[in-house]
Each structure stands twice: as structure tokens, then as C-alpha cells.
Coordinates of C-alpha atoms and ligand atoms in Angstrom, one line a residue:
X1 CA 105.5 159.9 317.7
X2 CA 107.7 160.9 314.4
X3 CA 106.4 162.1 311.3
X4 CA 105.4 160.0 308.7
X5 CA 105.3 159.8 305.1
X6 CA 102.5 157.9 303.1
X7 CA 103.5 156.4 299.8
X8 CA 99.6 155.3 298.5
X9 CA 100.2 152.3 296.4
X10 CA 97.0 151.8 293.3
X11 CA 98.1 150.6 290.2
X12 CA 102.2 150.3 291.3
X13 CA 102.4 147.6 293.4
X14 CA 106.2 147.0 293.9
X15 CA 108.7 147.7 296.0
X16 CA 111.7 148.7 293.6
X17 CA 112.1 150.8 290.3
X18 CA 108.3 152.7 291.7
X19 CA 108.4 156.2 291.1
X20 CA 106.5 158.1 294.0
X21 CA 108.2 155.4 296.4
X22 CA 111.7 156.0 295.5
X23 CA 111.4 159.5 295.6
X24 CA 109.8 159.4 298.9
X25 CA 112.4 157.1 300.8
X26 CA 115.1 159.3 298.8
X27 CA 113.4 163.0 300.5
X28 CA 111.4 161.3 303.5
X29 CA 112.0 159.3 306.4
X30 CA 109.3 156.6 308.3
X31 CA 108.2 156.2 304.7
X32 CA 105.3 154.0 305.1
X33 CA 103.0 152.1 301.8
X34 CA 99.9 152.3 302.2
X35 CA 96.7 150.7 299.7
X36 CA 93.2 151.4 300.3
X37 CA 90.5 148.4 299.2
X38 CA 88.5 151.5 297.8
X39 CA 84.8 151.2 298.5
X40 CA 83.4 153.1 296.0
X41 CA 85.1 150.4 293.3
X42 CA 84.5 147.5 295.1
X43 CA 80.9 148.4 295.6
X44 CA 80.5 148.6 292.0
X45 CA 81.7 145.0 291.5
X46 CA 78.7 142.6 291.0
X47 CA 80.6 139.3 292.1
X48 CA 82.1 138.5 295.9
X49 CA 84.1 135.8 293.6
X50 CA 86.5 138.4 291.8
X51 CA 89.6 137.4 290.4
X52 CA 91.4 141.2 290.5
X53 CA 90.6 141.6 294.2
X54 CA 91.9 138.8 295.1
X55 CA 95.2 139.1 292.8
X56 CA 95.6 142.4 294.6
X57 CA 94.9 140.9 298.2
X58 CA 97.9 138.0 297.2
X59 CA 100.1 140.8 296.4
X60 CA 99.5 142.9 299.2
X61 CA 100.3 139.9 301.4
X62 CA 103.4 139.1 299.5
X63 CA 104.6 143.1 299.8
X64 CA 103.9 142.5 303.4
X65 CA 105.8 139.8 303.6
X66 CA 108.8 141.7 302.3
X67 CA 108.2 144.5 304.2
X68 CA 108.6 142.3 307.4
X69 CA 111.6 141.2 306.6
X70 CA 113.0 144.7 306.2
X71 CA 111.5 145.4 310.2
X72 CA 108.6 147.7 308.1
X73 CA 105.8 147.7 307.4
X74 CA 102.7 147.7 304.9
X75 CA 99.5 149.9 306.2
X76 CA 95.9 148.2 304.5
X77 CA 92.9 149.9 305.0
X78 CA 89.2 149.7 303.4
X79 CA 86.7 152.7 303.0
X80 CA 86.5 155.7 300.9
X81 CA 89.6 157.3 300.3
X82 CA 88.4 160.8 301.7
X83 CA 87.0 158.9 304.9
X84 CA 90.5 156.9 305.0
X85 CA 92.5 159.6 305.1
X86 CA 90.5 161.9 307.2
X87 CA 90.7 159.2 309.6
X88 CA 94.5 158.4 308.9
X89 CA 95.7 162.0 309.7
X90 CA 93.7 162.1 312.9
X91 CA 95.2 158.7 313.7
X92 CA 98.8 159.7 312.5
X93 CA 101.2 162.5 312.4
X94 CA 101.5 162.6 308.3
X95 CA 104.2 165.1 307.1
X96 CA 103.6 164.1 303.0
X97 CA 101.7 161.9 300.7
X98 CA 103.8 160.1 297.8
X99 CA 101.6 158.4 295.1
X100 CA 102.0 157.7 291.2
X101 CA 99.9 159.6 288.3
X102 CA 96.9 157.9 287.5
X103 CA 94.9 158.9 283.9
X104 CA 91.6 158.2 284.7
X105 CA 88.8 160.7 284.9
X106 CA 87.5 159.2 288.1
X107 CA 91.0 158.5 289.6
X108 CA 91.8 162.2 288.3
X109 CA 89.1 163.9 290.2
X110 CA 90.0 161.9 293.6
X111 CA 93.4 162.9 293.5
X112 CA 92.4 166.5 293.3
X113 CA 90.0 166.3 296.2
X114 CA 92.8 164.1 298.2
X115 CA 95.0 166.6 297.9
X116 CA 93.1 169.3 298.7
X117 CA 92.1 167.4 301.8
X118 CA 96.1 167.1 302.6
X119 CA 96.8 170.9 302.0
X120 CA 94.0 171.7 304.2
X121 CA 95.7 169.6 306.6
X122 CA 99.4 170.9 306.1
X123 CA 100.3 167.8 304.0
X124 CA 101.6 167.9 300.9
X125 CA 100.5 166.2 298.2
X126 CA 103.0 165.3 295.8
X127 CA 102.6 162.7 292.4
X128 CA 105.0 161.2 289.7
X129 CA 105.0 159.3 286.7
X130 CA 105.2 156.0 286.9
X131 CA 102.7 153.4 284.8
X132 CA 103.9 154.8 281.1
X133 CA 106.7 156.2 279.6
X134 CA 105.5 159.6 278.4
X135 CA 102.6 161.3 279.7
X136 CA 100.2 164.4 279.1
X137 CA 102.3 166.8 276.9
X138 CA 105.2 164.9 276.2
X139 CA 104.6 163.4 273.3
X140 CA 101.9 165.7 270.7
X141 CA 102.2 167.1 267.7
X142 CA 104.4 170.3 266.6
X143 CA 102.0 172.3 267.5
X144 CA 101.6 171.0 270.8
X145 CA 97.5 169.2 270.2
X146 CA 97.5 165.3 271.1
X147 CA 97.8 162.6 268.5
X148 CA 94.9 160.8 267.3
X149 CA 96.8 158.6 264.9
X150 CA 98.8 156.0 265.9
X151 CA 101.7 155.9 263.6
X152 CA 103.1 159.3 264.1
X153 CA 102.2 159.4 267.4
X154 CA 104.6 155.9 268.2
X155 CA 107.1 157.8 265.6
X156 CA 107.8 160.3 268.2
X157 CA 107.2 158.3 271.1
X158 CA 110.2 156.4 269.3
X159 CA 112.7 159.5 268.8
X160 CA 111.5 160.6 272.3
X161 CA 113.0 157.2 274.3
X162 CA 116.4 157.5 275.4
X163 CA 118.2 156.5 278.8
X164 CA 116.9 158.6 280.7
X165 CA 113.5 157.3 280.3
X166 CA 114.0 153.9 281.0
X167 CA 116.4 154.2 283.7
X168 CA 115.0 152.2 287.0
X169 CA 114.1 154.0 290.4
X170 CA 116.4 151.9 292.9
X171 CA 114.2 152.2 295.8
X172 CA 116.4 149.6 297.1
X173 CA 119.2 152.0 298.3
X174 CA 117.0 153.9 300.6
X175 CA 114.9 150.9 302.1
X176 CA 116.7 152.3 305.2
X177 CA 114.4 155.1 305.4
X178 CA 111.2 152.4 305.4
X179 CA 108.9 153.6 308.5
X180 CA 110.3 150.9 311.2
X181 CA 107.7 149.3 313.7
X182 CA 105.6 146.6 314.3
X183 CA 103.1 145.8 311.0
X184 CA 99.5 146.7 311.2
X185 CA 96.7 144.4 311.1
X186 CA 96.3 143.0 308.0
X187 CA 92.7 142.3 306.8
X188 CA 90.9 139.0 305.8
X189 CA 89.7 138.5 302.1
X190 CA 86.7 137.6 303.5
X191 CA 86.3 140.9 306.0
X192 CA 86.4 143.0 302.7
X193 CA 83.7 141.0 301.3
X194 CA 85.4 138.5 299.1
X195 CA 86.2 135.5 298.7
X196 CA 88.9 133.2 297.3
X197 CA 89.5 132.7 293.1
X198 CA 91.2 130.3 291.1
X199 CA 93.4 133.5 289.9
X200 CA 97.0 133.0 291.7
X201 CA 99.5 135.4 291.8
X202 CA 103.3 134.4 290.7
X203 CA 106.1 137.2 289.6
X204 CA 106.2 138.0 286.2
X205 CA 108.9 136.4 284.6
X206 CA 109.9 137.3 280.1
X207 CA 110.9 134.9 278.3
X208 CA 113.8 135.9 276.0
X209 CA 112.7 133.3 273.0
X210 CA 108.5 134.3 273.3
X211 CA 110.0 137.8 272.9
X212 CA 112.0 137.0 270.2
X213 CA 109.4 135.2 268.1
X214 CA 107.0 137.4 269.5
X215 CA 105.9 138.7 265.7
X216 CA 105.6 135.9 264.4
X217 CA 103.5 133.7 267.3
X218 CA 101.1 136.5 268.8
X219 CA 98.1 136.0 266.7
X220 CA 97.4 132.6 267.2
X221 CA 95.6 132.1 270.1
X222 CA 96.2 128.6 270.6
X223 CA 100.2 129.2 270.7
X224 CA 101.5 130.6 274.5
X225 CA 102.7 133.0 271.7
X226 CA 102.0 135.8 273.8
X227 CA 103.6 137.7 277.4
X228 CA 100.8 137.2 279.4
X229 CA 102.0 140.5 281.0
X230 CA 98.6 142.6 281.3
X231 CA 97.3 141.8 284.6
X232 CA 100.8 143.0 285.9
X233 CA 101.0 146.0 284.0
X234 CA 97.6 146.7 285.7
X235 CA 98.2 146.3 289.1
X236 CA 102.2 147.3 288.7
X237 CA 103.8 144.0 289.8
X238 CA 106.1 144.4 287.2
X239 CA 107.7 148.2 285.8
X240 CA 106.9 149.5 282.2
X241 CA 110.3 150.8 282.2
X242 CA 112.0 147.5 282.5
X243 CA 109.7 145.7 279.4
X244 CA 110.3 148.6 277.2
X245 CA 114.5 148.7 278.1
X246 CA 113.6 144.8 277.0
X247 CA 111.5 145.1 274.3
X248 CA 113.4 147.7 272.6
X249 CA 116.4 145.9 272.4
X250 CA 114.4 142.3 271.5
X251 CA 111.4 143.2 269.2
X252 CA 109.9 146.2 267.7
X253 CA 106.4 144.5 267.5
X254 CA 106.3 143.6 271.3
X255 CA 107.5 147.3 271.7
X256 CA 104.9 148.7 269.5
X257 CA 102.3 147.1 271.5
X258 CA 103.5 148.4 274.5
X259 CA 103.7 151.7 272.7
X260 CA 100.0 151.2 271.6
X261 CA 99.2 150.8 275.4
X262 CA 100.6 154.6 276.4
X263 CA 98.7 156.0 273.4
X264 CA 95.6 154.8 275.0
X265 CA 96.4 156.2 277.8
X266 CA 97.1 159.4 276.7
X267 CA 93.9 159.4 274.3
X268 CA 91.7 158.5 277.4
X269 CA 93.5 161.8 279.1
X270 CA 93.7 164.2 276.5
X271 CA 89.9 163.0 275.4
X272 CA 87.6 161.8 278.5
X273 CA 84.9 161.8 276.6
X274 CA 85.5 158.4 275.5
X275 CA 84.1 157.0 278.2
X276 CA 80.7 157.2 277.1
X277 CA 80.6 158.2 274.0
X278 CA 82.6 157.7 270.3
X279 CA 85.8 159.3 270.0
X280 CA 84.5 160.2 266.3
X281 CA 80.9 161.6 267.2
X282 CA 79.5 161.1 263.6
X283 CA 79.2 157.5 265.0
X284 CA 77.1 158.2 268.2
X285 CA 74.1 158.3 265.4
X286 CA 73.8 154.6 265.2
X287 CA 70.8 152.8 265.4
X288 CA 71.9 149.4 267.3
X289 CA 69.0 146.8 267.4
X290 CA 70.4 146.0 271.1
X291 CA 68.5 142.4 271.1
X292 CA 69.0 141.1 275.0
X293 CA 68.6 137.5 273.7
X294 CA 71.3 137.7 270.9
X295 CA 73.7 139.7 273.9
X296 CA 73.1 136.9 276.0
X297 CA 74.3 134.1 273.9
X298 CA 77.0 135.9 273.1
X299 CA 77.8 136.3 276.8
X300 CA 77.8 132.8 277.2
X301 CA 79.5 131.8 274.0
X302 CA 76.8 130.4 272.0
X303 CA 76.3 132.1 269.3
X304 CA 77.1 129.2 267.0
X305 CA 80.4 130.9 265.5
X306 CA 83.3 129.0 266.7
X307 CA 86.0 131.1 267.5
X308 CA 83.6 133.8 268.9
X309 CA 82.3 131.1 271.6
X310 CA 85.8 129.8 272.3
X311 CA 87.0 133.3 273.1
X312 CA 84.3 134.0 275.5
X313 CA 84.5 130.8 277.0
X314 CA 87.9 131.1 277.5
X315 CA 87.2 134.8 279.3
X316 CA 84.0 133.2 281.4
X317 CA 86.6 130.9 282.9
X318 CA 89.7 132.5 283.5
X319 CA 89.4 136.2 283.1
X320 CA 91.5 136.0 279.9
X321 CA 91.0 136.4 276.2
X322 CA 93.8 136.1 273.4
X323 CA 93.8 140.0 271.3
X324 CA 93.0 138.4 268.2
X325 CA 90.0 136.8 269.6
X326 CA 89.2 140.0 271.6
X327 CA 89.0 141.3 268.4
X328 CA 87.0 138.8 266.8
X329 CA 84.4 138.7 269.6
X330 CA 84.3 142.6 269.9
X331 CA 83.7 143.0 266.1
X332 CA 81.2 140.1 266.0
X333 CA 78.6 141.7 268.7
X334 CA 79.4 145.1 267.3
X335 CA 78.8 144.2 263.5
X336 CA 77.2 140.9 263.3
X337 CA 74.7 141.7 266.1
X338 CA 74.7 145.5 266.0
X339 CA 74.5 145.6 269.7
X340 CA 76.3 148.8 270.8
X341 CA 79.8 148.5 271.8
X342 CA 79.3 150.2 275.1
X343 CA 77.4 146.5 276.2
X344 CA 80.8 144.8 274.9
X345 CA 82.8 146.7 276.4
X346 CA 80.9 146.8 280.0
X347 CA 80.7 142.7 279.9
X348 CA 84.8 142.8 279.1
X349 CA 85.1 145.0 282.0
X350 CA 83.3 142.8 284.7
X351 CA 85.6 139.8 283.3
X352 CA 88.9 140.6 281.9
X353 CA 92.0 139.8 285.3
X354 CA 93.6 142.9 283.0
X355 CA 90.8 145.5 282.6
X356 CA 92.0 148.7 281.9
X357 CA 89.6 151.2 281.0
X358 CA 91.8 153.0 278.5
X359 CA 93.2 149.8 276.5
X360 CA 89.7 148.2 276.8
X361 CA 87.7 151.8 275.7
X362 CA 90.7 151.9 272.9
X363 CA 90.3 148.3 271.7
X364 CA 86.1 148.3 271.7
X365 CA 86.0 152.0 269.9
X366 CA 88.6 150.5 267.8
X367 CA 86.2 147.2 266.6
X368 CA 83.1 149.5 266.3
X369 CA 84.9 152.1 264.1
X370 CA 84.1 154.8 266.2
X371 CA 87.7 155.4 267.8
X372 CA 90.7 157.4 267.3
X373 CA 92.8 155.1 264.7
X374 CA 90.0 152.5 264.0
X375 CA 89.5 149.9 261.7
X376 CA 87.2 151.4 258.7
X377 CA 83.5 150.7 259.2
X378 CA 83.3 148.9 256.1
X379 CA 86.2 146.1 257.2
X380 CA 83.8 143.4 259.0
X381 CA 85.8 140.5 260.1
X382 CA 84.8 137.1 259.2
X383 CA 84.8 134.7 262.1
X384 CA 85.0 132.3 259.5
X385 CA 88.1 133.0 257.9
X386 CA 89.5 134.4 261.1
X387 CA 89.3 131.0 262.5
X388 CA 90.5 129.1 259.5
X389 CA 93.7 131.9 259.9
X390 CA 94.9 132.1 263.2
X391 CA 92.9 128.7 264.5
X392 CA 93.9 126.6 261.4
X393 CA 94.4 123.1 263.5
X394 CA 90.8 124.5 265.8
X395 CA 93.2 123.5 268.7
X396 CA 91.8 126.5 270.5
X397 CA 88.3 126.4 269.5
X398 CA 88.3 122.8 270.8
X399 CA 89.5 123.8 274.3
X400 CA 87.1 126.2 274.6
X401 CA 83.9 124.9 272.4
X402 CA 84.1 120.7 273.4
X403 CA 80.9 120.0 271.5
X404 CA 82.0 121.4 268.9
X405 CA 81.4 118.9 266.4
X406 CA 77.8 117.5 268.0
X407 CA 74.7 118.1 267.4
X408 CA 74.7 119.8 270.9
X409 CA 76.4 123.1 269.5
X410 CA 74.2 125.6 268.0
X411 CA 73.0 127.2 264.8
X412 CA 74.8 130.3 264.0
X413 CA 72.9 133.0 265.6
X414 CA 72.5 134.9 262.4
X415 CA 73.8 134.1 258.9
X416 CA 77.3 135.7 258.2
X417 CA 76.4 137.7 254.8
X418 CA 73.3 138.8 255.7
X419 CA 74.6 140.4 258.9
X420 CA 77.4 141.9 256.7
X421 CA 75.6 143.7 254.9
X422 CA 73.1 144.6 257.4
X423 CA 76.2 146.6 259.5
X424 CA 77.1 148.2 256.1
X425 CA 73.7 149.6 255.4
X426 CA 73.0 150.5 259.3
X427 CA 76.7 152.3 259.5
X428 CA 76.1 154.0 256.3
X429 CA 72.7 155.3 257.9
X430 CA 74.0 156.6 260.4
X431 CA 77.3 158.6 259.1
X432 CA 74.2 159.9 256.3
X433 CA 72.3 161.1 259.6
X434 CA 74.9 162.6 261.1
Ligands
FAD1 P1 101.0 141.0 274.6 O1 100.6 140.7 273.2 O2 102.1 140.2 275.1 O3 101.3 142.5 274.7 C1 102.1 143.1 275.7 C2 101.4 144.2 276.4 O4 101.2 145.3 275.4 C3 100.0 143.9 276.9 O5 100.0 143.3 278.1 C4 99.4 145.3 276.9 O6 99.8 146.0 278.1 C5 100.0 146.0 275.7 N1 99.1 145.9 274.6 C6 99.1 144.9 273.7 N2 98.1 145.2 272.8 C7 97.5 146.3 273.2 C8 96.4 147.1 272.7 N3 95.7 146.8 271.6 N4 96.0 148.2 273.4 C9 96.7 148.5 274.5 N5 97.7 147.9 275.0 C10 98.1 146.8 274.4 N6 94.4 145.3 277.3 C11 94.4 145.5 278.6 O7 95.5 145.5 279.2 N7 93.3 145.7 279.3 C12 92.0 145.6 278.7 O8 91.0 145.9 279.4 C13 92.0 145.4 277.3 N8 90.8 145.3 276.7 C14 90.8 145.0 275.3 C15 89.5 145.0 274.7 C16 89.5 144.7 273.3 C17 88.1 144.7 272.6 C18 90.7 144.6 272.6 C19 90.6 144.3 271.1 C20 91.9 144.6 273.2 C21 92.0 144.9 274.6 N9 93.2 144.9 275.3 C22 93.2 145.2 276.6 C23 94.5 144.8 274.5 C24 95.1 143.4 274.4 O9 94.2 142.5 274.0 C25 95.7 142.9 275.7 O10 96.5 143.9 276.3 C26 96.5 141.6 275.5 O11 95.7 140.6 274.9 C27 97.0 141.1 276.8 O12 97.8 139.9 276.7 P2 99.3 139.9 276.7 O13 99.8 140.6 278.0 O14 99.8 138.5 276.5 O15 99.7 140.8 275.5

């Protein structure tokens, strides 16, 4: 038996312009992808019925499908990722490991004890870049600390970009050096211990026009006004490099936004802490009232404020939630109920087809005040006037919210000024506490 090389596929799955892949079939030979169904995630997941597993299970079959037709072949296994490859290089001679960066504390510490599981084993371990453009300590201040702002931070992320960033990896050219052999059995959905969605996988494909008009559409959610490119950038069906090489040439708004997603990235890096706790700490003093009945109906979108319901409505039934009404709804259970944005931003992460914890952290600390670059404490959005804004025709509210104008709608759940001023004087508590 020849050696093999692994190339472990997560959050990059795509067989051209993929970092740890082309480098691999470029040094390696029998380069073979591999993805674990990783046990200790899916065990965490509260729902058989989950719309990411199964988008990941459609696009494995589809990279198996392509693999086939190049005579290779796509390895899929299910476990623990220590267990897996303990039992992989017993199973396998294994001459490397190729995989991509990931940013996450969790994801982080794996890859450390992954690769010192390899090295014991006289693998080697090697990782790349490959789900933002700059990482870690390329882009921070003078004096080499990480941003917490994001203005100057996307000002140097701008001067930074240049060719050489944004060229693709063409993976292509080496295909010839894909491990060749029969393919491996591929699992059922239903042996990992899931079962079919409505959620269907189809190749992202940008519009030239939506990008074009992309300031001017993306805040209205009832307008297909935005890319509808998240759940890709998650799992890696489609390559950062290539949207920014597009968005940089097409619209500085669309490229700020994609700019806004590496500086999440980098913040949840630089600053784990986030994950449980304010990125400002003066707010970790605040008293939230934390009421399970309120949280509920604003669960099931009935809290009686319109575009609040619609947007979580819309996320109970498909996974997906238009930003400005992400930002709506965060703000509203922040502010209006005072229930602690770590419930918020739990609930978004059982739900949202795109849930990232970085963007997701970023966006809830950013609606709660607490985060990095966050909207003052003392800016509280009202739904109201949001609605009457960005939902001016309620032709989104009305998809979401059909009873909307019968008595079978409820009461707002608490009365907009009072609750305004009830955030104010609980915020300005707590920063008096600190
Ligand atoms: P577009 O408007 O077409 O933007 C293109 C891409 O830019 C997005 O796909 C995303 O990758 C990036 N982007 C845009 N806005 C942001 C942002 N504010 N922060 C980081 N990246 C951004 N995005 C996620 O991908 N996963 C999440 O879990 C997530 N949770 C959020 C929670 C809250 C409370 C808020 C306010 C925002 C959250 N976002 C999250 C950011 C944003 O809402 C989504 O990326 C966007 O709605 C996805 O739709 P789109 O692809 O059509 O976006």
C-alpha cells in the first residue's frame, strides 16, 4: 500500500481555489479529502431535523460525485476526531495531514491536539489560510495590538489587498495527484442520526446587477436585495477570494461587509473571551430581568411588534433572517425585554443555515452594546419606525405575520416608551456599578 495524504475538509468544502488542498496535490501524491461528521458537535445539536447537516451531507455527496468522475475518491467518517484518526492511521499508511486554519477557540484547541496526535505518529501536520483574507497578525495596528474599531481596521485591510491575496489556488492542475481507487462507503443521513430538511443545496451563483445595486437594495428585507451567500461562506462551497476579486471591483459596500466578516473573525481570535462574556466588561454588570415567558414569545414571534415577529418567523421556517431584521429582533429582546444577549444569541445559533460563531457573537455584542465597535447603549431601535423604514409597503411583515391585521395577532408585549426608558435606566445602572 502507498502513502497517503489526508486533506481534512471543515468549513472549505470545494474542490478548486482551497488552500490546504492545492498545496497538498501540488507537494503530495494519493491526496485523499477527508470530512468527519464530528460527534462532539452533532451531539450538541438538539434537533435530528437540521438544516446545516444536511446541507453539508448534499455537498459531500455532490464532492463525491466529482471525485468519481476523476477515478478518486472522497473518505466520510463519523466519531470524534482524535478517535477518527487514531483509527485512520492504524487503518492507513498516512504520510501528512493538509487542512485549512480555523479561528475558533474550540476548533483551535483540536487542531493542536490533532496534530500532536500526528507528530506522535510521524505525520505531519500542516495548516493554511483559506476562509478570510488576512489573518492573526496581518492586519493590527502600528504597533502590532489588534483592532477593535472597525474603520481603521477595514482602512488597512483596504491598503493591505493586492493580487497576491486574491489570486485563486488552481487545484485543478494537479487533480492528477488525487489518491486513485475505488470510493469508500459513503454514509446514510439517517446512520448519522439525521434526517432529511427542506434546506437544498445548489452552487452559489452572484448576480452582477444585485451586486451592483447592492447599496442601495440590502436593507429592505422584503427586496432579494441581498447575496444570499452566508451559508456558503460557512461551509466553503464558494471561495472568499473570488467575492472579494468581485466585490472589489463592483461595490465597496458589498466589500465592506465582507470586510466586516474577517474583522470578526479576527476579534473572536485575538479576543476569545467573547464567547461568554462582553467584549467591553463594564457591561457584564447588567441586571437582565431574563423573564422565560417574554423569551418565549419572542422565540415564536409573538411579541405583538410586527417586524420583530416577521423576522423570527421567517428564521423558524427557513433558517434565514434578513441583517436588518437580525438587528431589529436582536435589539428588541436585548433592550425592549432586557433579556441577556447570550439567550439571543444561543436561540440564533440553534436556527440560522449560516451560524457562525464569530459574525453571530459580533452582531449580538454589537445590538447589546457590549461589543467591540457597537451601537451606543443609548441608541434603542424602534421597531416601529424601523418597520415603517425598511418595510414601508409591510410586504415582508405580511409574509411572515398573516394575521397581521386580525384580532388574532397579539398585544405588544410591552409598551415601546416605557421599555425605552427602562433599558436606559437599567444600562446606566450598570456602567454606574461597574
Ligand atoms: P450580504 O448582505 O449579501 O453580505 C455578504 C456577506 O458579507 C455575508 O454573507 C457575510 O458573510 C458578510 N457579512 C455581512 N454582514 C456581516 C456582519 N454584520 N458581520 C459579519 N459578516 C457580515 N452572519 C453570519 O454569516 N452568520 C451568523 O451567525 C450571523 N449572525 C448574526 C447575528 C446578528 C444579531 C446580526 C445582527 C448579524 C449576524 N450575521 C451573521 C451577519 C449578517 O446578518 C449575515 O451575514 C447576512 O444577513 C447574511 O445574508 P447575505 O449573505 O445575503 O448577506
Amino acid at each position: 500500500m502507498e502513502d497517503i495524504t489526508l486533506v481534512w475538509l471543515r468549513r472549505d468544502l470545494r474542490l478548486d481555489d482551497q488552500a490546504a488542498l492545492y498545496y497538498a496535490l501540488k507537494n503530495e501524491r494519493n491526496v485523499l479529502p477527508l470530512f468527519i461528521f464530528d460527534t462532539t458537535i452533532l451531539n450538541l445539536l438538539d434537533s435530528k431535523e437540521d438544516r446545516r447537516v444536511d446541507f453539508i451531507y448534499q455537498v459531500l455527496s455532490d464532492l463525491k460525485e466529482d471525485l468519481d468522475k476523476l477515478a478518486s475518491a472522497l473518505l466520510v467518517e463519523y466519531g470524534d476526531p482524535i478517535r477518527t484518526f487514531k483509527k485512520l492511521f492504524s487503518q492507513f499508511r498516512i504520510k501528512a495531514i493538509y487542512t485549512n486554519h480555523d479561528y475558533e477557540p474550540k476548533a483551535i484547541f483540536r487542531d493542536e491536539q490533532v496534530k500532536k496526535l500526528a507528530e506522535e505518529n510521524d505525520i505531519s501536520f500542516k495548516s493554511f489560510k483559506d476562509q478570510c483574507i488576512f489573518e492573526k497578525q496581518e492586519v493590527v495596528k502600528d504597533d502590532g495590538s489588534p483592532y477593535s474599531v472597525f474603520t481603521p481596521y477595514s482602512r488597512k485591510w483596504k491598503a493591505r489587498l493586492n493580487e497576491f491575496y486574491i489570486k485563486s489556488y488552481p487545484c485543478k492542475k494537479y487533480y492528477r495527484n488525487l489518491y486513485k481507487g475505488d470510493n469508500f462507503e459513503f454514509p446514510s443521513l439517517a446512520s448519522l442520526g439525521f434526517e432529511k430538511t427542506d434546506v437544498s443545496f445548489e452552487k452559489f451563483s452572484l448576480s452582477k446587477t444585485l451586486i451592483q445595486t447592492y447599496h442601495q437594495t440590502r436593507d429592505f428585507p422584503a427586496l432579494p436585495g441581498t447575496s444570499r451567500v452566508s451559508v456558503h461562506l460557512r461551509f466553503g462551497t464558494v471561495s472568499i477570494r473570488k467575492l472579494v476579486a468581485y466585490a472589489a471591483v463592483y461595490n465597496e459596500t458589498y466589500l465592506n461587509e465582507l470586510i466586516w466578516r474577517d474583522f470578526y473573525m479576527m476579534i473572536l481570535y485575538h479576543y476569545p473571551n467573547v464567547v461568554n462574556h462582553a467584549f467591553k466588561t463594564d457591561y457584564d454588570h447588567i441586571l437582565w430581568r431574563n423573564n422565560e415567558e417574554d423569551f418565549k414569545a419572542w422565540c415564536e414571534g409573538k411579541t405583538g411588534y410586527p417586524i420583530v415577529d416577521a423576522g423570527m418567523r421567517e428564521l423558524n421556517a427557513t433558517g434565514f433572517m434578513h441583517n436588518r431584521v437580525r438587528m431589529i429582533t436582536a435589539s428588541f429582546l436585548i433592550k425592549h425585554l432586557l433579556i441577556d444577549w447570550r439567550w439571543g444569541e444561543a436561540y440564533f445559533a440553534t436556527k440560522l443555515n449560516d451560524y457562525d460563531l464569530s459574525a453571530n457573537n459580533g452582531g449580538w455584542q454589537w445590538a447589546a452594546s457590549t461589543g467591540c465597535d457597537a451601537v451606543p447603549y443609548f441608541r434603542i431601535f424602534n421597531p416601529a419606525e424601523q418597520a415603517k423604514r425598511f418595510d414601508p409597503e409591510r410586504i415582508y411583515i405580511k409574509k411572515w405575520v398573516q394575521e397581521i391585521d386580525t384580532p388574532a395577532y397579539p398585544q405588544p408585549i410591552v409598551e415601546h416608551q416605557f421599555a425605552r426608558q427602562r433599558a436606559l435606566d437599567t444600562y446606566k445602572q450598570a456602567l454606574a456599578n461597574k
